[in-house]
Amino acid sequence: MGGSIASYPTGPRGNGSGNGSGALQSDGRQVIPDQPQPPSTPLLELRGVRASYGRIEVLHGVDLAVPAGSVVALLGPNGAGKTTTLSVCSGMMPPTAGGVYIAGRRVNGAKPDQLARAGVCTIPEGRGIFPNLTVRENLQMMTYAGVSLSHIEEAAFTRFPRLTDRRTQVAGTMSGGEQQMLAMARVLATDPALMLLDELSMGLAPLVVEELYGIVAQIASSGISILVVEQFARTVLGVADVAAIMLHGRVVKVGHPKALEKDLSAAYLGADGI
Amino acid sequence: MHSVALLAQAGGNDLFSNFLAFTILGIVSAAIYAIAASGLVVTYTTSGIFNFAHGAIGMMGAFTYWQLAVKWKWPTLLAIAVVLLVIAPAFGWLIDRVIMRGLEGTSEVTKIVVTIGLTFGLIALAPVIWSPRENRKVQPLFAGNKFELGSVSITYHQIVIIVVALAVAVGLRLLLYKTRPGVSMRAVVDSRSLVQLNGGRPNRSSALSWALGCSLAALAGILIADRLGLEVLSLTFLVINAYAAAIVGRLVSLPLTYLGALILGLVENYAVGYLPTNPQFLTDRDIDLTTTLRIAIPVIMLFIVLLILPHAPLRAHGLQRSREGVEKPTWAWALVGFGAFIVATATVTLFLSDKNVVSWSKALVFALIMLSLVPLTGFGGQISLAQMTFAGIGAVTMAKVGGESGNLLGIVLAILIAAAVGALVALPALRLRGIYLALATLAFAFFMDKVVFSQKAVFENGSLSVGRPPFLENDRVFMVFIAVVFSVVGIVVVWLRLGPFGRRLQAMKDSPAACATLGLNLTVTKLQVFMLSAGIAGLGGAMFGMLQKTATPTNFEALSSLPILLMAVAGGVSMVSGALLGGLLYGSFPVISEAIPALSSLLLVAPGLIGISLGRNPNGAANEIGTTVRQAIDKRRGRIEHDKEPSKFRAPMEPHLEVETLGIDRGFGPEDLALIDEVVRLDEEVVASGPP
């Protein structure tokens, strides 16, 4: 499976120019990239994004880019605005200013379900599963992304054999790690273009976190672009191509994960000068 | 009743055929209850809202069916199909769209009140559309044809009912557990936003679940209409009977709901045949237990099932961001307010006509009864649907104790006895919360209505005369007296709110889980506030009786508690002034419809409409007014500090383009993949240096 990104800022889309090799989409459309963009167009880009809860502004102009096919880790202390940034990207929260670009297209204010069906897979903070549904029903919910249930089951159960025995179990009764696996199965099975991952490590044992990040690395190697938000886990730095540090509603530093590692402690301890 | 007729056909005294007849009738009743209850369960599991209006919707469905099939003479099947597949789902969609969407972030009280408002509105609306003067009848299906089974005859209509109930069970099971829309409807309850993140459309799911719930309600209404007749209240209460069945399934399990329906249906019909007749010593005292208990079986079962239902665990994350909250009262405001209120009332009495004095006094009495909800519902977050019942107890006590001369000891006893009965109800129901407590009080109200207030021993010949002491004989003086009583009780309520008891109540409302971790014993607090509330309601009832000089059971029937709750919440149930406002508003309806008859039907529906609108402004009118006044005064005094000036509010941005055409999608052919890979394979350097 490949994280396939077609980005065309101009030209016709949807019905493509059709050179015969374009696969038929589930909805019958044929999509063929005709005018490839320069490689520098990021799959996800935020330009000067501001967002507020009521009258309280929490993002004061966030600039961030996730280059196609790469893993970007967004780090920062509690309250820096990481989760809000992710909410803006996934469409859960409309920005009040600035622009959200996905594959070069401005998607400000797009509904989260529209984005999800278009290939943005968001796994929210604290297990992205339905606790009162069975594992199988959880998998069934993933079919909204336009993939058949049999395909999803195959993908999920091949990668996580542990889930096979639990298919009729209510998801909320599984262990935290298993629940997070079930959530990750959505990414593996629906093969999106972009994955947004929030606090994967929350409340999980370090060993499980490491295992899960192994899966993230594998997903990344299949070409899916990933934006992952973390507060504490440094495990993420081993997976990320780019790391960004967020403080007080702004991205204050972007760079190679190794180079940023030493700045992290300073950021968490409240040094504004980085 | 119907069963008697069937018995006669069964051929008299044969024990076995009697038993068979009752069993079959029991199963048929059970089937109807099951259909109605399954609709309730569907809406609850898929929207998290307990739909009090389910019965009223079923009633509307039955009337609509009559309109099409009988009045307009459409073919039966077509009429049924149009009601079940078009009108009822459309109504459900409308309810979801207009009412339920506005309920996010509101408390459970508001959610319950809104559906109660809908119930009340529909009950009031039906006679406006279908005049009660006309005699309506719906024929059973297949023209009531029957066949013989042994010595018992069964109609095809009854067979249809049983088959439909089974089909509904199987159909719902398949829909909710096997299909994606069904699974999605259940997923919405877990997390609306996660459904969206999965690409689902939660709005569509909840609209579908309301449409389905309304269809099932209408189905039950249509199937029972031949038996109950087209009568607004009996059709509506059919579903209150179904509550008991739904509660057996804890509002989520369909199989248990069906079991509950079966038990209820059988018990009810066996009671018709096998309940012993009244013993002599009861009939001597004008008490009829057999008939009344038989009618009350569904509510008795509801109460018992609620009590033996397993504990719902305390939920720690129950604390949500709420749109609700009012400011604490202050002594200065309260005392000035009560003083002004008494003076204003005294002044107004001088200008009102004799008739209007009584009308507005009634409004003040309603305000007093609504005041009983302020500590219970407003501070404590508990719902009671039995306030008029407690008022009834107060009125009866006043009549029996106060005598001709209206001994004021009667008022004291009215408070004490109502509080004692309140304690009796509250004791077993103490561990119930939210919707379960509301249902328990509703069951109690119906029980009192059907079993106690209907006894000759209680209301003698349907009305009791209530005396007033000589110094209150004048209606104008009595009106001022009501205002004084209201103020005194109001001061007590404010005093409680500002003291430790008020803090405990507020804590109980905000987070039972946090109270548990603090070691706060809520049991005593709950019992106290329930008794307090019942006592105030009892006082209100005594005043009600004294005002009218009579008390009749219809004043205190179970349904009359619903507008009390609705109007109290509309006025602002967290504030004493809110209760006053609610009472005045409620009392103004008859006055207005007297003055402008054209508005009378609108005013009948008004409490319902007001209740429905609460989803938009759950804190009530008094809070709205109070906040505005306070802000105006603060502004004049220059109290608003400039550094506190809120930053400018910016509206979220609107969608920019249709995202469905984005083109980030899956399923490219191998050549395309290769091409894209080339496009997106980034230079190591670019990656390392981050975005431009």
PDB file of C-alpha atoms in Angstrom, chain A residues 4-6 8 13 21-23 25 29 31 33 36-37 39 50 54-55 57 65 67-68 90 92 94-98 102-103 105-110 112-120 122 124 128-133 137 140-145 186 190-191 193 241-242 254-256, chain B residues 176-181 183-188 190-202 205 321 646-673 675-682 686-692:
ATOM      1  CA  SER A   4      -0.512   8.204  -2.604  1.00  0.00           C
ATOM      2  CA  ILE A   5      -0.627  11.881  -2.880  1.00  0.00           C
ATOM      3  CA  ALA A   6      -1.884  13.642  -5.868  1.00  0.00           C
ATOM      4  CA  TYR A   8      -2.796  19.608  -8.364  1.00  0.00           C
ATOM      5  CA  ARG A  13      -9.581  17.401 -11.046  1.00  0.00           C
ATOM      6  CA  SER A  21      -3.668   3.680 -16.199  1.00  0.00           C
ATOM      7  CA  GLY A  22      -5.571   5.723 -13.619  1.00  0.00           C
ATOM      8  CA  ALA A  23      -7.395   3.419 -11.292  1.00  0.00           C
ATOM      9  CA  GLN A  25     -12.053   5.380  -7.640  1.00  0.00           C
ATOM     10  CA  ARG A  29     -14.087   8.918 -10.606  1.00  0.00           C
ATOM     11  CA  VAL A  31      -7.987  10.486 -10.715  1.00  0.00           C
ATOM     12  CA  PRO A  33      -2.246  13.558 -11.616  1.00  0.00           C
ATOM     13  CA  PRO A  36       2.768  17.385 -10.790  1.00  0.00           C
ATOM     14  CA  GLN A  37       3.676  20.073  -8.330  1.00  0.00           C
ATOM     15  CA  PRO A  39       8.330  18.550  -4.761  1.00  0.00           C
ATOM     16  CA  ARG A  50      -5.141  31.638  14.585  1.00  0.00           C
ATOM     17  CA  GLY A  54     -14.857  31.918  22.390  1.00  0.00           C
ATOM     18  CA  ARG A  55     -12.974  35.131  23.079  1.00  0.00           C
ATOM     19  CA  GLU A  57      -7.300  33.092  21.419  1.00  0.00           C
ATOM     20  CA  ALA A  65       4.363  22.269   7.246  1.00  0.00           C
ATOM     21  CA  PRO A  67       6.244  17.663   3.711  1.00  0.00           C
ATOM     22  CA  ALA A  68       4.679  14.839   1.730  1.00  0.00           C
ATOM     23  CA  SER A  90      -8.626  17.780  11.202  1.00  0.00           C
ATOM     24  CA  MET A  92     -12.833  19.890  14.222  1.00  0.00           C
ATOM     25  CA  PRO A  94     -12.381  26.247  12.283  1.00  0.00           C
ATOM     26  CA  PRO A  95      -9.493  28.730  12.384  1.00  0.00           C
ATOM     27  CA  THR A  96     -10.298  32.401  12.854  1.00  0.00           C
ATOM     28  CA  ALA A  97      -7.508  33.567  10.584  1.00  0.00           C
ATOM     29  CA  GLY A  98      -4.771  32.209   8.413  1.00  0.00           C
ATOM     30  CA  ILE A 102      -3.897  20.206   2.383  1.00  0.00           C
ATOM     31  CA  ALA A 103      -2.068  19.126  -0.743  1.00  0.00           C
ATOM     32  CA  ARG A 105      -5.591  23.411  -1.316  1.00  0.00           C
ATOM     33  CA  ARG A 106      -7.046  25.759   1.210  1.00  0.00           C
ATOM     34  CA  VAL A 107      -9.462  23.783   3.349  1.00  0.00           C
ATOM     35  CA  ASN A 108     -10.330  26.310   6.052  1.00  0.00           C
ATOM     36  CA  GLY A 109     -13.608  25.450   7.687  1.00  0.00           C
ATOM     37  CA  ALA A 110     -14.016  22.139   5.910  1.00  0.00           C
ATOM     38  CA  PRO A 112     -14.051  16.934   9.680  1.00  0.00           C
ATOM     39  CA  ASP A 113     -16.083  14.194   8.034  1.00  0.00           C
ATOM     40  CA  GLN A 114     -15.413  15.661   4.608  1.00  0.00           C
ATOM     41  CA  LEU A 115     -11.710  15.709   5.324  1.00  0.00           C
ATOM     42  CA  ALA A 116     -11.859  12.192   6.728  1.00  0.00           C
ATOM     43  CA  ARG A 117     -13.511  10.859   3.602  1.00  0.00           C
ATOM     44  CA  ALA A 118     -10.989  12.731   1.476  1.00  0.00           C
ATOM     45  CA  GLY A 119      -8.089  10.936   3.123  1.00  0.00           C
ATOM     46  CA  VAL A 120      -7.189  12.663   6.379  1.00  0.00           C
ATOM     47  CA  THR A 122      -7.181  11.667  12.684  1.00  0.00           C
ATOM     48  CA  PRO A 124      -7.666  11.915  18.682  1.00  0.00           C
ATOM     49  CA  GLY A 128      -9.728   7.010  18.933  1.00  0.00           C
ATOM     50  CA  ILE A 129     -12.205   4.193  19.406  1.00  0.00           C
ATOM     51  CA  PHE A 130     -15.842   3.755  20.342  1.00  0.00           C
ATOM     52  CA  PRO A 131     -15.710   2.085  23.753  1.00  0.00           C
ATOM     53  CA  ASN A 132     -19.261   0.720  23.698  1.00  0.00           C
ATOM     54  CA  LEU A 133     -19.027  -0.874  20.273  1.00  0.00           C
ATOM     55  CA  GLU A 137     -18.284  -2.636  14.857  1.00  0.00           C
ATOM     56  CA  GLN A 140     -17.203  -1.216  10.481  1.00  0.00           C
ATOM     57  CA  MET A 141     -17.166   2.476  11.368  1.00  0.00           C
ATOM     58  CA  MET A 142     -13.898   2.784   9.469  1.00  0.00           C
ATOM     59  CA  THR A 143     -15.627   1.888   6.223  1.00  0.00           C
ATOM     60  CA  TYR A 144     -16.814   5.498   5.953  1.00  0.00           C
ATOM     61  CA  ALA A 145     -13.389   6.189   4.524  1.00  0.00           C
ATOM     62  CA  ARG A 186      -7.884   2.656  10.951  1.00  0.00           C
ATOM     63  CA  THR A 190      -7.949   2.847   5.136  1.00  0.00           C
ATOM     64  CA  ASP A 191      -4.610   3.933   3.726  1.00  0.00           C
ATOM     65  CA  ALA A 193      -2.833  10.367   2.588  1.00  0.00           C
ATOM     66  CA  ASP A 241      11.925  13.434  10.151  1.00  0.00           C
ATOM     67  CA  VAL A 242      11.207  16.923  11.401  1.00  0.00           C
ATOM     68  CA  VAL A 254      11.602  23.672  13.698  1.00  0.00           C
ATOM     69  CA  GLY A 255      14.472  21.414  12.909  1.00  0.00           C
ATOM     70  CA  HIS A 256      16.032  17.996  12.839  1.00  0.00           C
TER      71      HIS A 256
ATOM     72  CA  LEU B 176     -28.497  -1.642  15.063  1.00  0.00           C
ATOM     73  CA  TYR B 177     -25.884  -4.360  15.122  1.00  0.00           C
ATOM     74  CA  LYS B 178     -25.358  -5.452  11.563  1.00  0.00           C
ATOM     75  CA  THR B 179     -25.651  -2.412   9.346  1.00  0.00           C
ATOM     76  CA  ARG B 180     -23.357   0.558   9.173  1.00  0.00           C
ATOM     77  CA  PRO B 181     -26.065   3.213   9.695  1.00  0.00           C
ATOM     78  CA  VAL B 183     -23.693   0.920  14.182  1.00  0.00           C
ATOM     79  CA  SER B 184     -23.105   4.573  13.408  1.00  0.00           C
ATOM     80  CA  MET B 185     -26.237   5.573  15.327  1.00  0.00           C
ATOM     81  CA  ARG B 186     -24.837   3.828  18.392  1.00  0.00           C
ATOM     82  CA  ALA B 187     -21.365   5.220  17.799  1.00  0.00           C
ATOM     83  CA  VAL B 188     -22.712   8.774  17.913  1.00  0.00           C
ATOM     84  CA  ASP B 190     -20.020   7.280  22.373  1.00  0.00           C
ATOM     85  CA  SER B 191     -18.412  10.152  20.572  1.00  0.00           C
ATOM     86  CA  ARG B 192     -19.949  12.451  18.068  1.00  0.00           C
ATOM     87  CA  SER B 193     -16.642  13.931  17.023  1.00  0.00           C
ATOM     88  CA  LEU B 194     -14.981  10.580  16.507  1.00  0.00           C
ATOM     89  CA  VAL B 195     -17.758   9.570  14.139  1.00  0.00           C
ATOM     90  CA  GLN B 196     -16.883  12.663  12.149  1.00  0.00           C
ATOM     91  CA  LEU B 197     -13.197  11.829  12.247  1.00  0.00           C
ATOM     92  CA  ASN B 198     -14.105   8.432  10.841  1.00  0.00           C
ATOM     93  CA  GLY B 199     -15.849  10.175   7.981  1.00  0.00           C
ATOM     94  CA  GLY B 200     -19.371   9.512   9.211  1.00  0.00           C
ATOM     95  CA  ARG B 201     -22.118  12.116   9.387  1.00  0.00           C
ATOM     96  CA  PRO B 202     -23.396  12.197  12.978  1.00  0.00           C
ATOM     97  CA  SER B 205     -27.355   9.371  12.275  1.00  0.00           C
ATOM     98  CA  ARG B 321     -18.440  22.196  29.805  1.00  0.00           C
ATOM     99  CA  PRO B 646     -12.902  41.127  26.387  1.00  0.00           C
ATOM    100  CA  SER B 647     -10.832  40.871  23.263  1.00  0.00           C
ATOM    101  CA  LYS B 648     -12.702  41.173  20.027  1.00  0.00           C
ATOM    102  CA  PHE B 649     -14.591  38.068  19.080  1.00  0.00           C
ATOM    103  CA  ARG B 650     -13.699  36.696  15.721  1.00  0.00           C
ATOM    104  CA  ALA B 651     -16.093  34.499  13.857  1.00  0.00           C
ATOM    105  CA  PRO B 652     -14.719  31.187  12.650  1.00  0.00           C
ATOM    106  CA  MET B 653     -14.040  31.057   8.958  1.00  0.00           C
ATOM    107  CA  GLU B 654     -16.534  29.612   6.557  1.00  0.00           C
ATOM    108  CA  PRO B 655     -15.765  26.679   4.283  1.00  0.00           C
ATOM    109  CA  HIS B 656     -13.702  27.771   1.354  1.00  0.00           C
ATOM    110  CA  LEU B 657     -14.314  25.053  -1.160  1.00  0.00           C
ATOM    111  CA  GLU B 658     -15.932  21.699  -1.534  1.00  0.00           C
ATOM    112  CA  VAL B 659     -13.416  19.301  -0.088  1.00  0.00           C
ATOM    113  CA  GLU B 660     -14.845  16.223  -1.739  1.00  0.00           C
ATOM    114  CA  THR B 661     -12.979  17.287  -4.864  1.00  0.00           C
ATOM    115  CA  LEU B 662      -9.643  17.541  -3.132  1.00  0.00           C
ATOM    116  CA  GLY B 663      -8.149  14.609  -4.910  1.00  0.00           C
ATOM    117  CA  ILE B 664      -6.080  13.251  -2.043  1.00  0.00           C
ATOM    118  CA  ASP B 665      -7.353   9.794  -2.497  1.00  0.00           C
ATOM    119  CA  ARG B 666      -6.429   6.211  -2.753  1.00  0.00           C
ATOM    120  CA  GLY B 667      -6.310   3.646  -5.446  1.00  0.00           C
ATOM    121  CA  PHE B 668      -3.849   4.849  -8.055  1.00  0.00           C
ATOM    122  CA  GLY B 669      -2.434   2.452 -10.598  1.00  0.00           C
ATOM    123  CA  PRO B 670       1.217   1.393 -10.378  1.00  0.00           C
ATOM    124  CA  GLU B 671       2.390   3.880 -12.998  1.00  0.00           C
ATOM    125  CA  ASP B 672       0.704   6.697 -11.225  1.00  0.00           C
ATOM    126  CA  LEU B 673       2.219   5.605  -7.976  1.00  0.00           C
ATOM    127  CA  LEU B 675       4.988   9.140 -10.834  1.00  0.00           C
ATOM    128  CA  ILE B 676       3.705  10.383  -7.496  1.00  0.00           C
ATOM    129  CA  ASP B 677       6.559   8.766  -5.636  1.00  0.00           C
ATOM    130  CA  GLU B 678       8.903  10.731  -7.810  1.00  0.00           C
ATOM    131  CA  VAL B 679       6.953  13.878  -7.061  1.00  0.00           C
ATOM    132  CA  VAL B 680       6.852  13.437  -3.346  1.00  0.00           C
ATOM    133  CA  ARG B 681      10.182  11.775  -2.669  1.00  0.00           C
ATOM    134  CA  LEU B 682      11.751  14.640  -0.931  1.00  0.00           C
ATOM    135  CA  VAL B 686      14.682  19.620   2.383  1.00  0.00           C
ATOM    136  CA  VAL B 687      13.342  17.343   5.062  1.00  0.00           C
ATOM    137  CA  ALA B 688      16.152  18.056   7.468  1.00  0.00           C
ATOM    138  CA  SER B 689      15.904  21.789   7.158  1.00  0.00           C
ATOM    139  CA  GLY B 690      12.188  21.775   7.661  1.00  0.00           C
ATOM    140  CA  PRO B 691       9.587  23.755   5.836  1.00  0.00           C
ATOM    141  CA  PRO B 692      10.521  26.958   4.107  1.00  0.00           C
TER     142      PRO B 692
END
